[in-house]
Amino acid sequence: DTGVSQDPRHKITKRGQNVTFRCDPISEHNRLYWYRQTLGQGPEFLTYFQNEAQLEKSRLLSDRFSAERPKGSFSTLEIQRTEQGDSAMYLCASSALDRGDYGYTFGSGTRLTVV
Amino acid sequence: QQQVKQSPQSLIVQKGGIPIINCAYENTAFDYFPWYQQFPGKGPALLIAIRPDVSEKKEGRFTISFNKSAKQFSLHIMDSQPGDSATYFCAARFSGSRLTFGEGTQLTVNP
């Protein structure tokens, strides 16, 4: 296992289209997180899962955003009816918190551009 | 209450210098304070982290100093190298496992 994998790396979409991103965490990590990062800013929390359960969602996660983690393995983040303000880097991270490991491992992100 | 304020926004040092990046927080519920390093086009990578019951932690050339009473913590990079040029983020863990990040410091180490 080489780390957290995100796909695609880049996505350009027209305003109003739906997009879906995938994240494959480190296999033994039971927690998976989604963050959004805009240029020149720190990552902002969106949501996280423990196994297949979605435990917390940020107010940033509007009704157009939905995340799933079926079977507690990979996760998908879908954005419906994209807007130009959705343009950002979407980062996925995983951790094994229940083993006392608080450190996140981040993927390289999916850069979304809405035109 | 959930913010983490980071300074400076950018920092330029010469090779061998000791850049210092500072962070301040308000919420005493934060219980874990990591620092991340990010290169362009990559996700943040964990550098070093500290719990609030410890005042200092060293790992290689990186040191965190933590002042619980002042609600401040800082990152020191000893013997800085051009390869350390990156953006550095402090963060704090809040209410479970969500991290709140600072705004970032763009570090340039000149040869």
Coordinates of C-alpha atoms in Angstrom, one line a residue:
Chain A
D1 CA 0.0 0.0 0.0
T2 CA 1.6 3.2 -1.2
G3 CA -0.6 5.7 0.5
V4 CA -3.9 7.6 -0.1
S5 CA -4.9 7.6 -3.8
Q6 CA -7.2 10.1 -5.4
D7 CA -8.8 10.0 -8.8
P8 CA -8.9 12.0 -11.0
R9 CA -6.0 14.3 -10.4
H10 CA -7.6 17.1 -12.4
K11 CA -11.1 17.7 -13.5
I12 CA -12.5 20.6 -15.6
T13 CA -16.2 20.8 -15.8
K14 CA -18.8 23.2 -17.0
R15 CA -21.0 25.0 -14.5
G16 CA -24.1 23.1 -13.7
Q17 CA -22.6 19.6 -14.4
N18 CA -22.2 16.9 -11.7
V19 CA -18.7 15.6 -10.8
T20 CA -17.6 12.7 -8.7
F21 CA -14.2 12.1 -7.1
R22 CA -12.8 8.9 -5.6
C23 CA -10.5 8.3 -2.7
D24 CA -8.8 5.1 -1.8
P25 CA -7.4 5.3 1.8
I26 CA -4.5 3.4 3.3
S27 CA -6.0 -0.1 3.7
E28 CA -5.7 -0.4 7.5
H29 CA -7.0 3.1 8.2
N30 CA -10.6 3.2 9.5
R31 CA -11.1 6.9 9.3
L32 CA -11.4 8.9 6.1
Y33 CA -11.7 12.6 5.7
W34 CA -12.5 15.1 2.9
Y35 CA -11.1 18.6 2.9
R36 CA -11.2 21.5 0.4
Q37 CA -8.3 23.8 -0.2
T38 CA -8.4 27.0 -2.2
L39 CA -5.3 28.8 -3.5
G40 CA -3.3 30.4 -0.7
Q41 CA -5.4 28.9 2.1
G42 CA -5.2 26.0 4.5
P43 CA -7.4 22.9 4.0
E44 CA -11.0 23.3 5.2
F45 CA -12.8 20.3 6.7
L46 CA -15.8 18.9 4.8
T47 CA -16.7 15.6 6.3
Y48 CA -15.3 12.4 7.8
F49 CA -16.2 8.7 8.0
Q50 CA -15.3 6.1 10.6
N51 CA -15.6 2.8 8.6
E52 CA -18.8 3.3 6.6
A53 CA -20.5 5.7 9.0
Q54 CA -20.4 9.4 8.2
L55 CA -19.8 11.0 11.6
E56 CA -19.6 14.7 10.9
K57 CA -20.3 17.2 8.1
S58 CA -19.2 20.8 7.9
R59 CA -21.6 23.6 7.3
L60 CA -19.4 24.1 4.1
L61 CA -21.0 20.9 2.8
S62 CA -24.1 22.3 1.1
D63 CA -26.9 20.1 -0.2
R64 CA -25.2 19.9 -3.5
F65 CA -22.3 17.9 -1.9
S66 CA -22.7 14.2 -0.9
A67 CA -20.1 11.8 0.3
E68 CA -20.3 8.0 0.7
R69 CA -18.0 5.3 1.9
P70 CA -19.7 2.0 1.1
K71 CA -18.3 -1.0 2.9
G72 CA -15.8 1.2 4.8
S73 CA -13.2 1.1 2.1
F74 CA -13.0 3.7 -0.7
S75 CA -15.0 6.9 -0.6
T76 CA -16.7 9.1 -3.2
L77 CA -17.4 12.8 -3.1
E78 CA -20.1 14.1 -5.5
I79 CA -20.8 17.7 -6.3
Q80 CA -24.1 18.3 -8.1
R81 CA -24.9 21.4 -10.2
T82 CA -21.3 22.7 -9.9
E83 CA -20.7 26.4 -9.4
Q84 CA -17.6 28.5 -10.1
G85 CA -17.1 28.8 -6.4
D86 CA -16.6 25.0 -6.2
S87 CA -13.2 25.4 -8.0
A88 CA -10.6 24.1 -5.5
M89 CA -8.4 21.3 -4.6
Y90 CA -10.3 18.4 -2.9
L91 CA -8.1 16.5 -0.5
C92 CA -8.8 13.1 1.0
A93 CA -6.9 11.9 4.1
S94 CA -7.0 8.8 6.3
S95 CA -5.9 7.8 9.8
A96 CA -6.0 5.0 12.2
L97 CA -7.3 7.0 15.2
D98 CA -8.4 4.0 17.2
R99 CA -4.8 2.9 17.4
G100 CA -3.7 6.2 18.9
D101 CA -2.4 7.4 15.6
Y102 CA -3.7 10.9 15.2
G103 CA -1.6 11.7 12.1
Y104 CA -3.5 12.1 8.9
T105 CA -2.0 10.8 5.6
F106 CA -3.3 13.0 2.7
G107 CA -3.6 12.1 -0.9
S108 CA -2.4 14.4 -3.7
G109 CA -5.8 15.8 -4.2
T110 CA -8.2 16.3 -7.1
R111 CA -8.1 19.8 -8.6
L112 CA -11.5 20.9 -9.8
T113 CA -11.9 23.8 -12.2
V114 CA -15.5 24.9 -13.0
V115 CA -15.7 27.0 -16.1
Chain B
Q1 CA -13.3 29.8 18.7
Q2 CA -12.3 27.2 16.1
Q3 CA -9.7 29.4 14.3
V4 CA -6.0 28.9 14.3
K5 CA -4.0 32.0 13.3
Q6 CA -0.6 31.6 11.6
S7 CA 2.2 34.0 11.0
P8 CA 4.1 35.1 9.0
Q9 CA 2.3 34.6 5.7
S10 CA 5.7 34.3 3.9
L11 CA 9.3 33.9 5.1
I12 CA 12.6 34.1 3.3
V13 CA 15.8 32.8 4.9
Q14 CA 19.3 31.9 3.8
K15 CA 20.5 28.3 3.8
G16 CA 21.5 27.3 7.3
G17 CA 19.1 29.8 8.9
I18 CA 16.4 28.9 11.5
P19 CA 13.0 30.0 10.2
I20 CA 10.3 30.2 12.9
I21 CA 6.6 30.0 12.2
N22 CA 4.1 30.9 14.8
C23 CA 0.5 29.8 15.5
A24 CA -2.1 30.9 18.0
Y25 CA -5.4 29.4 19.0
E26 CA -8.4 30.3 21.2
N27 CA -10.2 27.0 21.9
T28 CA -8.8 25.1 24.8
A29 CA -10.7 22.0 23.6
F30 CA -7.9 21.5 21.0
D31 CA -5.8 18.6 22.1
Y32 CA -3.4 17.8 19.3
F33 CA -1.2 20.2 17.3
P34 CA 0.4 19.0 14.1
W35 CA 2.5 20.8 11.5
Y36 CA 2.2 19.9 7.8
Q37 CA 4.5 20.6 4.9
Q38 CA 3.0 21.0 1.4
F39 CA 4.8 21.2 -2.0
P40 CA 3.0 22.5 -5.1
G41 CA 0.7 20.0 -6.6
K42 CA 0.9 17.7 -3.6
G43 CA -1.2 17.1 -0.5
P44 CA 0.0 18.2 2.9
A45 CA 2.5 15.8 4.6
L46 CA 2.7 15.4 8.4
L47 CA 6.0 16.8 9.7
I48 CA 5.7 16.7 13.5
A49 CA 3.0 17.0 16.1
I50 CA 2.7 17.7 19.8
R51 CA 0.2 17.2 22.6
P52 CA -0.6 20.1 25.0
D53 CA 1.0 18.3 28.0
V54 CA 4.5 18.7 26.4
S55 CA 6.3 22.0 26.0
E56 CA 8.8 20.9 23.3
K57 CA 9.3 18.1 20.8
K58 CA 12.2 17.6 18.4
E59 CA 12.3 15.3 15.4
G60 CA 15.4 15.7 13.3
R61 CA 15.8 19.3 12.2
F62 CA 12.2 20.2 13.2
T63 CA 11.2 21.4 16.7
I64 CA 7.8 22.4 18.0
S65 CA 7.6 24.7 21.0
F66 CA 4.3 24.8 22.8
N67 CA 3.1 27.4 25.3
K68 CA -0.2 26.2 26.8
S69 CA -0.8 29.3 28.9
A70 CA -0.3 31.6 26.0
K71 CA -2.2 29.3 23.6
Q72 CA 0.6 29.5 21.1
F73 CA 2.9 27.1 19.4
S74 CA 5.7 27.4 16.9
L75 CA 7.8 25.4 14.4
H76 CA 11.6 25.9 14.2
I77 CA 13.5 24.4 11.3
M78 CA 17.2 24.0 12.2
D79 CA 19.9 24.3 9.5
S80 CA 17.3 25.0 6.8
Q81 CA 18.0 23.8 3.3
P82 CA 16.7 24.9 -0.1
G83 CA 14.7 21.6 -0.2
D84 CA 12.7 22.9 2.8
S85 CA 11.2 25.6 0.6
A86 CA 7.4 24.8 0.8
T87 CA 4.2 25.9 2.4
Y88 CA 3.9 25.0 6.1
F89 CA 0.6 24.7 7.9
C90 CA -0.1 24.4 11.6
A91 CA -3.3 22.7 12.7
A92 CA -5.3 21.8 15.8
R93 CA -7.5 18.8 16.4
F94 CA -11.0 19.7 17.7
S95 CA -13.8 17.6 19.1
G96 CA -12.9 14.2 17.8
S97 CA -10.6 14.0 14.8
R98 CA -11.4 17.1 12.7
L99 CA -8.3 19.3 12.1
T100 CA -8.5 23.1 11.8
F101 CA -5.7 24.5 9.8
G102 CA -3.9 27.8 9.8
E103 CA -3.6 30.0 6.7
G104 CA -0.2 28.7 5.8
T105 CA 3.4 30.1 5.6
Q106 CA 5.3 30.1 2.3
L107 CA 8.9 29.4 3.2
T108 CA 11.8 30.1 0.8
V109 CA 15.3 29.0 1.7
N110 CA 17.9 30.6 -0.6
P111 CA 21.1 28.8 -1.4

